[in-house]
PDB file of C-alpha atoms and ligand atoms in Angstrom:
ATOM      1  CA  MET M   1      89.505 -30.235 120.138  1.00 44.00           C
ATOM      2  CA  ALA M   2      91.758 -27.341 119.194  1.00 49.00           C
ATOM      3  CA  SER M   3      89.051 -25.711 117.128  1.00 51.00           C
ATOM      4  CA  PHE M   4      86.497 -26.277 119.896  1.00 51.00           C
ATOM      5  CA  SER M   5      88.566 -24.356 122.449  1.00 53.00           C
ATOM      6  CA  LEU M   6      89.194 -21.654 119.839  1.00 49.00           C
ATOM      7  CA  ILE M   7      85.426 -21.255 119.490  1.00 49.00           C
ATOM      8  CA  LEU M   8      85.144 -21.012 123.281  1.00 48.00           C
ATOM      9  CA  ILE M   9      87.795 -18.329 123.392  1.00 48.00           C
ATOM     10  CA  ARG M  10      86.048 -16.431 120.587  1.00 52.00           C
ATOM     11  CA  LEU M  11      82.713 -16.690 122.389  1.00 46.00           C
ATOM     12  CA  SER M  12      84.108 -15.316 125.616  1.00 50.00           C
ATOM     13  CA  LEU M  13      85.823 -12.513 123.698  1.00 44.00           C
ATOM     14  CA  VAL M  14      82.515 -11.589 122.096  1.00 43.00           C
ATOM     15  CA  ALA M  15      80.876 -11.644 125.513  1.00 46.00           C
ATOM     16  CA  ALA M  16      83.576  -9.398 126.939  1.00 44.00           C
ATOM     17  CA  VAL M  17      83.237  -6.914 124.088  1.00 41.00           C
ATOM     18  CA  LEU M  18      79.452  -6.882 124.442  1.00 41.00           C
ATOM     19  CA  THR M  19      79.692  -6.276 128.182  1.00 40.00           C
ATOM     20  CA  ALA M  20      82.186  -3.469 127.687  1.00 40.00           C
ATOM     21  CA  SER M  21      80.072  -1.674 125.124  1.00 38.00           C
ATOM     22  CA  PHE M  22      76.955  -2.113 127.220  1.00 36.00           C
ATOM     23  CA  CYS M  23      78.710  -0.358 130.108  1.00 34.00           C
ATOM     24  CA  GLN M  24      79.773   2.409 127.798  1.00 34.00           C
ATOM     25  CA  LEU M  25      76.234   2.837 126.570  1.00 33.00           C
ATOM     26  CA  LYS M  26      75.051   3.035 130.132  1.00 33.00           C
ATOM     27  CA  ALA M  27      77.671   5.627 130.964  1.00 36.00           C
ATOM     28  CA  ILE M  28      76.670   7.761 127.989  1.00 34.00           C
ATOM     29  CA  GLY M  29      72.945   7.289 128.337  1.00 34.00           C
ATOM     30  CA  ILE M  30      72.467   8.052 132.000  1.00 39.00           C
ATOM     31  CA  ARG M  31      73.108  11.680 132.810  1.00 43.00           C
ATOM     32  CA  GLU M  32      71.758  11.552 136.252  1.00 46.00           C
ATOM     33  CA  VAL M  33      72.005   8.584 138.484  1.00 45.00           C
ATOM     34  CA  VAL M  34      68.635   7.216 139.454  1.00 47.00           C
ATOM     35  CA  ASP M  35      67.101   6.725 142.852  1.00 43.00           C
ATOM     36  CA  ASP M  36      68.020   3.092 143.362  1.00 45.00           C
ATOM     37  CA  ALA M  37      71.684   4.039 143.345  1.00 47.00           C
ATOM     38  CA  VAL M  38      71.374   6.101 146.519  1.00 50.00           C
ATOM     39  CA  GLY M  39      74.761   6.479 148.146  1.00 53.00           C
ATOM     40  CA  GLU M  40      76.693   5.295 145.096  1.00 78.00           C
ATOM     41  CA  GLN M  41      77.162   8.635 143.384  1.00 91.00           C
ATOM     42  CA  ARG M  42      80.580  10.154 143.634  1.00 95.00           C
ATOM     43  CA  GLU M  43      81.112  13.510 145.232  1.00 96.00           C
ATOM     44  CA  PHE M  44      80.219  16.517 143.078  1.00 96.00           C
ATOM     45  CA  ASP M  45      82.874  18.854 141.620  1.00 95.00           C
ATOM     46  CA  TYR M  46      81.391  22.348 141.833  1.00 96.00           C
ATOM     47  CA  PHE M  47      78.227  24.346 142.483  1.00 97.00           C
ATOM     48  CA  ASN M  48      76.009  25.814 139.791  1.00 97.00           C
ATOM     49  CA  PHE M  49      73.902  28.600 141.275  1.00 98.00           C
ATOM     50  CA  ALA M  50      70.832  29.124 139.091  1.00 98.00           C
ATOM     51  CA  LEU M  51      68.864  32.378 139.114  1.00 98.00           C
ATOM     52  CA  GLN M  52      65.594  33.162 137.358  1.00 98.00           C
ATOM     53  CA  TRP M  53      64.442  36.398 135.747  1.00 98.00           C
ATOM     54  CA  PRO M  54      60.820  37.009 136.869  1.00 97.00           C
ATOM     55  CA  GLY M  55      59.867  39.201 133.890  1.00 96.00           C
ATOM     56  CA  THR M  56      60.524  36.249 131.567  1.00 96.00           C
ATOM     57  CA  GLN M  57      59.311  33.525 133.909  1.00 94.00           C
ATOM     58  CA  CYS M  58      55.979  35.285 134.380  1.00 94.00           C
ATOM     59  CA  LYS M  59      55.281  36.141 130.768  1.00 90.00           C
ATOM     60  CA  ASN M  60      53.241  33.028 130.153  1.00 80.00           C
ATOM     61  CA  THR M  61      51.376  33.013 133.423  1.00 84.00           C
ATOM     62  CA  ARG M  62      47.843  31.862 132.778  1.00 82.00           C
ATOM     63  CA  HIS M  63      46.781  30.693 136.220  1.00 85.00           C
ATOM     64  CA  CYS M  64      47.205  32.187 139.611  1.00 90.00           C
ATOM     65  CA  CYS M  65      47.425  30.597 143.021  1.00 90.00           C
ATOM     66  CA  PRO M  66      49.029  31.591 146.334  1.00 87.00           C
ATOM     67  CA  SER M  67      52.271  29.729 145.576  1.00 87.00           C
ATOM     68  CA  ASN M  68      52.884  31.519 142.278  1.00 93.00           C
ATOM     69  CA  GLY M  69      55.325  34.418 142.664  1.00 95.00           C
ATOM     70  CA  CYS M  70      53.983  36.003 139.468  1.00 94.00           C
ATOM     71  CA  CYS M  71      50.641  36.570 141.160  1.00 93.00           C
ATOM     72  CA  ARG M  72      51.671  38.986 143.879  1.00 91.00           C
ATOM     73  CA  GLY M  73      50.612  42.154 142.110  1.00 88.00           C
ATOM     74  CA  SER M  74      52.853  45.040 143.103  1.00 87.00           C
ATOM     75  CA  ASN M  75      54.798  42.661 145.381  1.00 89.00           C
ATOM     76  CA  ALA M  76      55.832  40.419 142.499  1.00 91.00           C
ATOM     77  CA  PRO M  77      59.633  39.982 142.300  1.00 94.00           C
ATOM     78  CA  THR M  78      61.522  42.574 140.265  1.00 94.00           C
ATOM     79  CA  GLU M  79      65.048  41.170 140.619  1.00 97.00           C
ATOM     80  CA  PHE M  80      66.642  37.822 139.830  1.00 98.00           C
ATOM     81  CA  THR M  81      65.337  35.169 142.210  1.00 98.00           C
ATOM     82  CA  ILE M  82      66.806  31.811 143.188  1.00 98.00           C
ATOM     83  CA  HIS M  83      66.126  28.687 141.185  1.00 98.00           C
ATOM     84  CA  GLY M  84      68.515  26.428 143.054  1.00 98.00           C
ATOM     85  CA  LEU M  85      72.040  25.532 144.053  1.00 98.00           C
ATOM     86  CA  TRP M  86      73.054  22.517 141.995  1.00 97.00           C
ATOM     87  CA  PRO M  87      76.050  20.308 142.656  1.00 97.00           C
ATOM     88  CA  ASP M  88      77.499  19.383 139.241  1.00 95.00           C
ATOM     89  CA  TYR M  89      80.322  17.307 137.774  1.00 93.00           C
ATOM     90  CA  ASN M  90      83.019  18.829 135.561  1.00 89.00           C
ATOM     91  CA  ASP M  91      81.993  16.603 132.641  1.00 86.00           C
ATOM     92  CA  GLY M  92      78.616  18.299 132.363  1.00 85.00           C
ATOM     93  CA  THR M  93      76.613  15.651 134.215  1.00 89.00           C
ATOM     94  CA  TRP M  94      75.286  15.845 137.749  1.00 94.00           C
ATOM     95  CA  PRO M  95      74.271  13.630 140.628  1.00 96.00           C
ATOM     96  CA  SER M  96      70.670  13.645 141.847  1.00 95.00           C
ATOM     97  CA  CYS M  97      68.581  12.282 144.724  1.00 95.00           C
ATOM     98  CA  CYS M  98      71.679  11.343 146.699  1.00 95.00           C
ATOM     99  CA  LYS M  99      70.543  10.913 150.246  1.00 90.00           C
ATOM    100  CA  LYS M 100      67.207   9.708 151.547  1.00 90.00           C
ATOM    101  CA  SER M 101      66.223  12.962 153.169  1.00 91.00           C
ATOM    102  CA  LYS M 102      62.607  13.941 152.751  1.00 93.00           C
ATOM    103  CA  PHE M 103      61.940  17.675 152.580  1.00 95.00           C
ATOM    104  CA  ASP M 104      60.577  18.944 155.885  1.00 95.00           C
ATOM    105  CA  GLU M 105      59.301  22.506 155.935  1.00 96.00           C
ATOM    106  CA  LYS M 106      59.640  22.625 159.734  1.00 97.00           C
ATOM    107  CA  GLU M 107      63.424  22.475 159.442  1.00 97.00           C
ATOM    108  CA  ILE M 108      63.486  25.754 157.571  1.00 98.00           C
ATOM    109  CA  SER M 109      60.651  27.551 159.369  1.00 98.00           C
ATOM    110  CA  THR M 110      62.931  30.451 160.312  1.00 98.00           C
ATOM    111  CA  LEU M 111      63.871  30.968 156.654  1.00 98.00           C
ATOM    112  CA  LEU M 112      60.392  30.854 155.143  1.00 97.00           C
ATOM    113  CA  ASP M 113      59.886  34.615 154.857  1.00 97.00           C
ATOM    114  CA  ALA M 114      63.162  35.015 152.968  1.00 98.00           C
ATOM    115  CA  LEU M 115      62.459  31.959 150.822  1.00 98.00           C
ATOM    116  CA  GLU M 116      58.992  33.226 149.856  1.00 96.00           C
ATOM    117  CA  LYS M 117      60.543  36.480 148.763  1.00 96.00           C
ATOM    118  CA  TYR M 118      63.786  35.404 147.133  1.00 98.00           C
ATOM    119  CA  TRP M 119      63.138  31.777 146.139  1.00 98.00           C
ATOM    120  CA  PRO M 120      59.566  31.809 144.783  1.00 96.00           C
ATOM    121  CA  SER M 121      58.041  29.311 142.441  1.00 95.00           C
ATOM    122  CA  TYR M 122      56.611  30.792 139.269  1.00 94.00           C
ATOM    123  CA  ARG M 123      54.031  28.117 138.708  1.00 89.00           C
ATOM    124  CA  CYS M 124      50.961  26.609 140.260  1.00 90.00           C
ATOM    125  CA  GLY M 125      50.906  22.935 140.962  1.00 82.00           C
ATOM    126  CA  SER M 126      53.453  20.652 142.494  1.00 85.00           C
ATOM    127  CA  THR M 127      56.739  19.358 141.228  1.00 88.00           C
ATOM    128  CA  SER M 128      58.426  15.964 141.272  1.00 90.00           C
ATOM    129  CA  THR M 129      60.555  15.064 144.244  1.00 93.00           C
ATOM    130  CA  CYS M 130      62.678  12.037 145.073  1.00 93.00           C
ATOM    131  CA  TYR M 131      61.177  10.897 148.328  1.00 85.00           C
ATOM    132  CA  SER M 132      57.936  12.805 148.873  1.00 77.00           C
ATOM    133  CA  GLY M 133      56.500  12.013 145.444  1.00 83.00           C
ATOM    134  CA  GLU M 134      55.307  15.489 144.622  1.00 84.00           C
ATOM    135  CA  GLY M 135      55.727  18.668 146.520  1.00 89.00           C
ATOM    136  CA  LEU M 136      56.842  22.232 146.749  1.00 93.00           C
ATOM    137  CA  PHE M 137      59.486  23.761 144.496  1.00 95.00           C
ATOM    138  CA  TRP M 138      61.783  23.840 147.567  1.00 95.00           C
ATOM    139  CA  ALA M 139      61.206  20.124 148.182  1.00 95.00           C
ATOM    140  CA  HIS M 140      62.266  19.404 144.608  1.00 95.00           C
ATOM    141  CA  GLU M 141      65.423  21.482 144.917  1.00 96.00           C
ATOM    142  CA  TRP M 142      66.450  19.956 148.252  1.00 96.00           C
ATOM    143  CA  GLU M 143      65.721  16.317 147.441  1.00 95.00           C
ATOM    144  CA  LYS M 144      67.016  16.252 143.855  1.00 95.00           C
ATOM    145  CA  HIS M 145      69.990  18.603 144.169  1.00 97.00           C
ATOM    146  CA  GLY M 146      70.563  19.613 147.776  1.00 97.00           C
ATOM    147  CA  THR M 147      71.061  16.064 148.998  1.00 96.00           C
ATOM    148  CA  CYS M 148      74.007  15.779 146.586  1.00 97.00           C
ATOM    149  CA  SER M 149      75.934  18.722 147.995  1.00 97.00           C
ATOM    150  CA  PHE M 150      77.392  16.564 150.766  1.00 94.00           C
ATOM    151  CA  PRO M 151      79.910  16.930 152.412  1.00 95.00           C
ATOM    152  CA  VAL M 152      80.000  20.706 151.794  1.00 97.00           C
ATOM    153  CA  VAL M 153      76.360  21.176 152.736  1.00 97.00           C
ATOM    154  CA  ARG M 154      75.172  18.583 155.205  1.00 94.00           C
ATOM    155  CA  ASP M 155      71.496  19.162 155.877  1.00 97.00           C
ATOM    156  CA  GLU M 156      68.351  20.817 154.629  1.00 97.00           C
ATOM    157  CA  TYR M 157      68.648  23.936 156.782  1.00 98.00           C
ATOM    158  CA  SER M 158      72.251  24.506 155.660  1.00 98.00           C
ATOM    159  CA  TYR M 159      71.281  24.010 152.021  1.00 98.00           C
ATOM    160  CA  PHE M 160      68.704  26.791 152.115  1.00 98.00           C
ATOM    161  CA  SER M 161      70.683  29.173 154.349  1.00 98.00           C
ATOM    162  CA  THR M 162      73.877  28.699 152.303  1.00 98.00           C
ATOM    163  CA  THR M 163      71.991  29.422 149.098  1.00 98.00           C
ATOM    164  CA  LEU M 164      70.339  32.533 150.545  1.00 98.00           C
ATOM    165  CA  ASN M 165      73.740  33.791 151.707  1.00 98.00           C
ATOM    166  CA  LEU M 166      75.205  33.330 148.223  1.00 98.00           C
ATOM    167  CA  TYR M 167      72.251  35.207 146.829  1.00 98.00           C
ATOM    168  CA  PHE M 168      72.813  38.169 149.169  1.00 98.00           C
ATOM    169  CA  LYS M 169      76.555  38.180 148.552  1.00 98.00           C
ATOM    170  CA  TYR M 170      76.385  37.964 144.743  1.00 98.00           C
ATOM    171  CA  ASN M 171      73.692  40.458 143.829  1.00 98.00           C
ATOM    172  CA  VAL M 172      73.477  40.023 140.059  1.00 98.00           C
ATOM    173  CA  THR M 173      70.588  42.480 139.716  1.00 98.00           C
ATOM    174  CA  ARG M 174      72.663  45.199 141.336  1.00 98.00           C
ATOM    175  CA  VAL M 175      75.657  44.505 139.089  1.00 98.00           C
ATOM    176  CA  LEU M 176      73.483  44.746 135.982  1.00 98.00           C
ATOM    177  CA  ASN M 177      71.711  47.892 137.189  1.00 98.00           C
ATOM    178  CA  GLU M 178      74.995  49.593 137.952  1.00 98.00           C
ATOM    179  CA  ALA M 179      76.261  48.754 134.478  1.00 98.00           C
ATOM    180  CA  GLY M 180      73.160  50.357 132.979  1.00 98.00           C
ATOM    181  CA  TYR M 181      71.253  47.158 132.178  1.00 98.00           C
ATOM    182  CA  LEU M 182      67.874  48.049 133.608  1.00 98.00           C
ATOM    183  CA  PRO M 183      64.667  46.067 133.224  1.00 97.00           C
ATOM    184  CA  SER M 184      62.842  47.302 130.144  1.00 97.00           C
ATOM    185  CA  ASN M 185      60.258  46.120 127.667  1.00 96.00           C
ATOM    186  CA  THR M 186      61.810  48.083 124.836  1.00 96.00           C
ATOM    187  CA  GLU M 187      65.598  48.033 125.291  1.00 97.00           C
ATOM    188  CA  LYS M 188      67.889  45.282 124.023  1.00 98.00           C
ATOM    189  CA  TYR M 189      71.320  44.815 125.555  1.00 98.00           C
ATOM    190  CA  PRO M 190      74.432  43.128 124.174  1.00 97.00           C
ATOM    191  CA  LEU M 191      74.852  39.686 125.766  1.00 97.00           C
ATOM    192  CA  GLY M 192      78.611  40.270 125.807  1.00 96.00           C
ATOM    193  CA  GLY M 193      78.106  43.448 127.865  1.00 97.00           C
ATOM    194  CA  ILE M 194      76.034  41.639 130.467  1.00 97.00           C
ATOM    195  CA  VAL M 195      78.592  38.840 130.665  1.00 96.00           C
ATOM    196  CA  SER M 196      81.449  41.363 131.075  1.00 97.00           C
ATOM    197  CA  ALA M 197      79.632  43.237 133.840  1.00 98.00           C
ATOM    198  CA  ILE M 198      79.339  39.993 135.830  1.00 97.00           C
ATOM    199  CA  GLN M 199      82.935  39.007 135.029  1.00 97.00           C
ATOM    200  CA  ASN M 200      84.202  42.373 136.276  1.00 97.00           C
ATOM    201  CA  ALA M 201      82.170  42.192 139.469  1.00 98.00           C
ATOM    202  CA  PHE M 202      82.688  38.534 140.426  1.00 98.00           C
ATOM    203  CA  HIS M 203      85.776  37.503 138.412  1.00 97.00           C
ATOM    204  CA  ALA M 204      83.986  34.563 136.855  1.00 96.00           C
ATOM    205  CA  THR M 205      82.108  33.960 133.626  1.00 95.00           C
ATOM    206  CA  PRO M 206      78.376  33.299 134.022  1.00 96.00           C
ATOM    207  CA  LYS M 207      76.093  31.513 131.603  1.00 95.00           C
ATOM    208  CA  LEU M 208      72.792  32.979 130.489  1.00 96.00           C
ATOM    209  CA  ASP M 209      69.769  31.181 129.119  1.00 96.00           C
ATOM    210  CA  CYS M 210      67.072  32.895 127.137  1.00 96.00           C
ATOM    211  CA  SER M 211      63.542  32.376 125.988  1.00 95.00           C
ATOM    212  CA  LYS M 212      63.664  33.939 122.509  1.00 94.00           C
ATOM    213  CA  ASP M 213      65.636  37.115 123.288  1.00 96.00           C
ATOM    214  CA  ALA M 214      64.487  37.460 126.893  1.00 97.00           C
ATOM    215  CA  VAL M 215      66.911  36.474 129.656  1.00 97.00           C
ATOM    216  CA  ASN M 216      65.344  33.567 131.497  1.00 97.00           C
ATOM    217  CA  GLU M 217      68.121  32.232 133.734  1.00 97.00           C
ATOM    218  CA  LEU M 218      71.595  33.200 134.824  1.00 97.00           C
ATOM    219  CA  HIS M 219      74.061  30.668 136.174  1.00 97.00           C
ATOM    220  CA  LEU M 220      76.994  31.494 138.419  1.00 97.00           C
ATOM    221  CA  CYS M 221      79.441  28.787 139.396  1.00 97.00           C
ATOM    222  CA  PHE M 222      81.397  28.267 142.589  1.00 98.00           C
ATOM    223  CA  TYR M 223      84.153  25.982 143.759  1.00 97.00           C
ATOM    224  CA  LYS M 224      83.384  23.907 146.813  1.00 98.00           C
ATOM    225  CA  ASP M 225      84.829  26.662 148.985  1.00 98.00           C
ATOM    226  CA  PHE M 226      82.336  29.083 147.394  1.00 98.00           C
ATOM    227  CA  LYS M 227      84.929  31.053 145.461  1.00 98.00           C
ATOM    228  CA  PRO M 228      83.480  32.028 142.072  1.00 98.00           C
ATOM    229  CA  ARG M 229      84.633  30.028 139.043  1.00 96.00           C
ATOM    230  CA  ASP M 230      83.847  30.116 135.341  1.00 94.00           C
ATOM    231  CA  TYR M 231      80.871  28.310 133.949  1.00 91.00           C
ATOM    232  CA  ILE M 232      82.041  25.167 132.187  1.00 74.00           C
ATOM    233  CA  ILE M 233      82.231  25.643 128.483  1.00 59.00           C
ATOM    234  CA  GLU M 234      81.414  22.455 126.652  1.00 58.00           C
ATOM    235  CA  ARG M 235      83.273  22.673 123.393  1.00 54.00           C
ATOM    236  CA  SER M 236      82.361  20.743 120.294  1.00 50.00           C
ATOM    237  CA  PRO M 237      83.189  21.248 116.611  1.00 50.00           C
ATOM    238  CA  GLU M 238      79.884  23.057 115.973  1.00 50.00           C
ATOM    239  CA  ASN M 239      79.984  25.261 119.027  1.00 46.00           C
ATOM    240  CA  ASP M 240      83.460  26.443 119.701  1.00 49.00           C
ATOM    241  CA  ASN M 241      82.782  29.641 121.524  1.00 48.00           C
ATOM    242  CA  TYR M 242      80.915  30.767 124.579  1.00 46.00           C
ATOM    243  CA  PHE M 243      78.162  32.657 122.846  1.00 41.00           C
ATOM    244  CA  SER M 244      76.979  29.884 120.599  1.00 39.00           C
ATOM    245  CA  SER M 245      76.737  27.531 123.578  1.00 54.00           C
ATOM    246  CA  SER M 246      74.285  29.865 125.281  1.00 75.00           C
ATOM    247  CA  SER M 247      70.646  29.817 124.212  1.00 88.00           C
ATOM    248  CA  CYS M 248      70.726  33.624 123.976  1.00 95.00           C
ATOM    249  CA  PRO M 249      71.050  35.741 120.851  1.00 95.00           C
ATOM    250  CA  LYS M 250      73.644  38.542 120.667  1.00 95.00           C
ATOM    251  CA  TYR M 251      71.168  41.142 121.935  1.00 97.00           C
ATOM    252  CA  VAL M 252      68.896  40.276 124.828  1.00 98.00           C
ATOM    253  CA  SER M 253      66.140  41.865 126.850  1.00 97.00           C
ATOM    254  CA  LEU M 254      65.330  41.979 130.565  1.00 98.00           C
ATOM    255  CA  PRO M 255      61.551  42.324 130.408  1.00 97.00           C
ATOM    256  CA  VAL M 256      59.583  43.984 133.164  1.00 95.00           C
ATOM    257  CA  TYR M 257      56.756  41.860 134.439  1.00 85.00           C
ATOM    258  CA  THR M 258      53.456  43.599 134.231  1.00 76.00           C
ATOM    259  CA  SER M 259      50.616  41.734 135.826  1.00 67.00           C
ATOM    260  CA  SER M 260      48.210  40.869 133.052  1.00 52.00           C
ATOM    261  CA  GLY M 261      45.322  40.562 135.469  1.00 52.00           C
ATOM    262  CA  VAL M 262      45.170  36.806 135.159  1.00 53.00           C
ATOM    263  CA  ASP M 263      42.180  35.263 136.870  1.00 46.00           C
ATOM    264  CA  ASP M 264      42.899  33.375 140.026  1.00 43.00           C
ATOM    265  CA  ALA M 265      41.628  30.159 138.569  1.00 41.00           C
ATOM    266  CA  THR M 266      42.115  27.487 141.171  1.00 38.00           C
ATOM    267  CA  ALA M 267      42.737  24.841 138.523  1.00 36.00           C
ATOM    268  CA  ALA M 268      46.407  24.344 139.180  1.00 40.00           C
ATOM    269  CA  ILE M 269      48.273  23.084 136.174  1.00 41.00           C
ATOM    270  CA  PRO M 270      50.961  20.498 136.737  1.00 40.00           C
ATOM    271  CA  TRP M 271      54.261  21.790 135.543  1.00 42.00           C
ATOM    272  CA  ILE M 272      57.726  20.778 134.613  1.00 40.00           C
ATOM    273  CA  LEU M 273      60.761  22.888 135.381  1.00 41.00           C
ATOM    274  CA  GLU M 274      62.378  24.107 132.228  1.00 38.00           C
ATOM    275  CA  ASN M 275      66.120  24.428 131.896  1.00 40.00           C
ATOM    276  CA  GLU M 276      66.668  22.319 134.904  1.00 43.00           C
ATOM    277  CA  PRO M 277      68.390  19.044 135.453  1.00 45.00           C
ATOM    278  CA  LEU M 278      65.398  17.167 136.786  1.00 42.00           C
TER     279      LEU M 278
HETATM  280  C1  NAG R 301      70.299  43.752 145.223  1.00 65.66           C
HETATM  281  O1  NAG R 301      70.607  45.080 144.852  1.00 65.66           O
HETATM  282  C2  NAG R 301      69.466  45.872 144.575  1.00 65.66           C
HETATM  283  C3  NAG R 301      69.951  47.169 143.969  1.00 65.66           C
HETATM  284  O2  NAG R 301      70.934  47.757 144.747  1.00 65.66           O
HETATM  285  C4  NAG R 301      68.658  46.041 145.854  1.00 65.66           C
HETATM  286  O3  NAG R 301      67.514  46.817 145.619  1.00 65.66           O
HETATM  287  C5  NAG R 301      68.256  44.665 146.358  1.00 65.66           C
HETATM  288  O4  NAG R 301      67.610  44.763 147.601  1.00 65.66           O
HETATM  289  C6  NAG R 301      69.474  43.742 146.496  1.00 65.66           C
HETATM  290  N1  NAG R 301      68.991  42.413 146.719  1.00 65.66           N
HETATM  291  C7  NAG R 301      69.364  41.663 147.747  1.00 65.66           C
HETATM  292  C8  NAG R 301      68.748  40.336 147.822  1.00 65.66           C
HETATM  293  O5  NAG R 301      70.153  42.026 148.579  1.00 65.66           O
END
């Protein structure tokens, strides 16, 4: 009898250990919480404001369509444009698809001119969304990220207007121009110089992402009250300083986009956002 109950105790211990490690695995494996957990994600910690550099984004443009910002000829963007405002957690993960709120273009009709200009997509084709299936770049940003910015940002209109206001207030292109970092297809600039220029202007450390040596994205972070804060530095034994955790080399370029006269092939190619928490 004694040995039988011992076996029982051992079995339940094994079960407990297995359950515990399964939960751990789940916690490690799932970086974003999936759709069926709507409402169960905890409140975010800070905002990550992602900007895109058009000269780099447009370099590989092969197809044109009305929605592609690269295809506007002389009206193509020449300064950083908005990618999105992403609520993030301090541990490097982020919530997604938090509230069942389908993107509705009518809600932001008064912002559309500004959004076309400052928040363009650089691709043809639609992108994945949480509740509409597939849709516009803006639908993706609102449904996947915007819905998680509650209670700071409470609805679709506020999400887009808040983001536009941040964009006007923190003019990264101006800061870089004033520090002498002008768009160029020949110059290379020290990454550290670009980072310092932003630090001096906004009192926070940004993070840059590159495609080879070309600046592709720039991330500025904000506390929930929209005061600038440093980009989180994820330290590990192999990458123990800021520069090695960025995908940029020590010298980077800010390429000018020159329209390569791509045909306006109507065959829209489906696309996936790079460098983005999908
Ligand atoms: C940012 O600054 C540049 C240079 O001063 C200016 O041309 C541009 O209009 C500004 N952008 C926004 C969105 O205010």
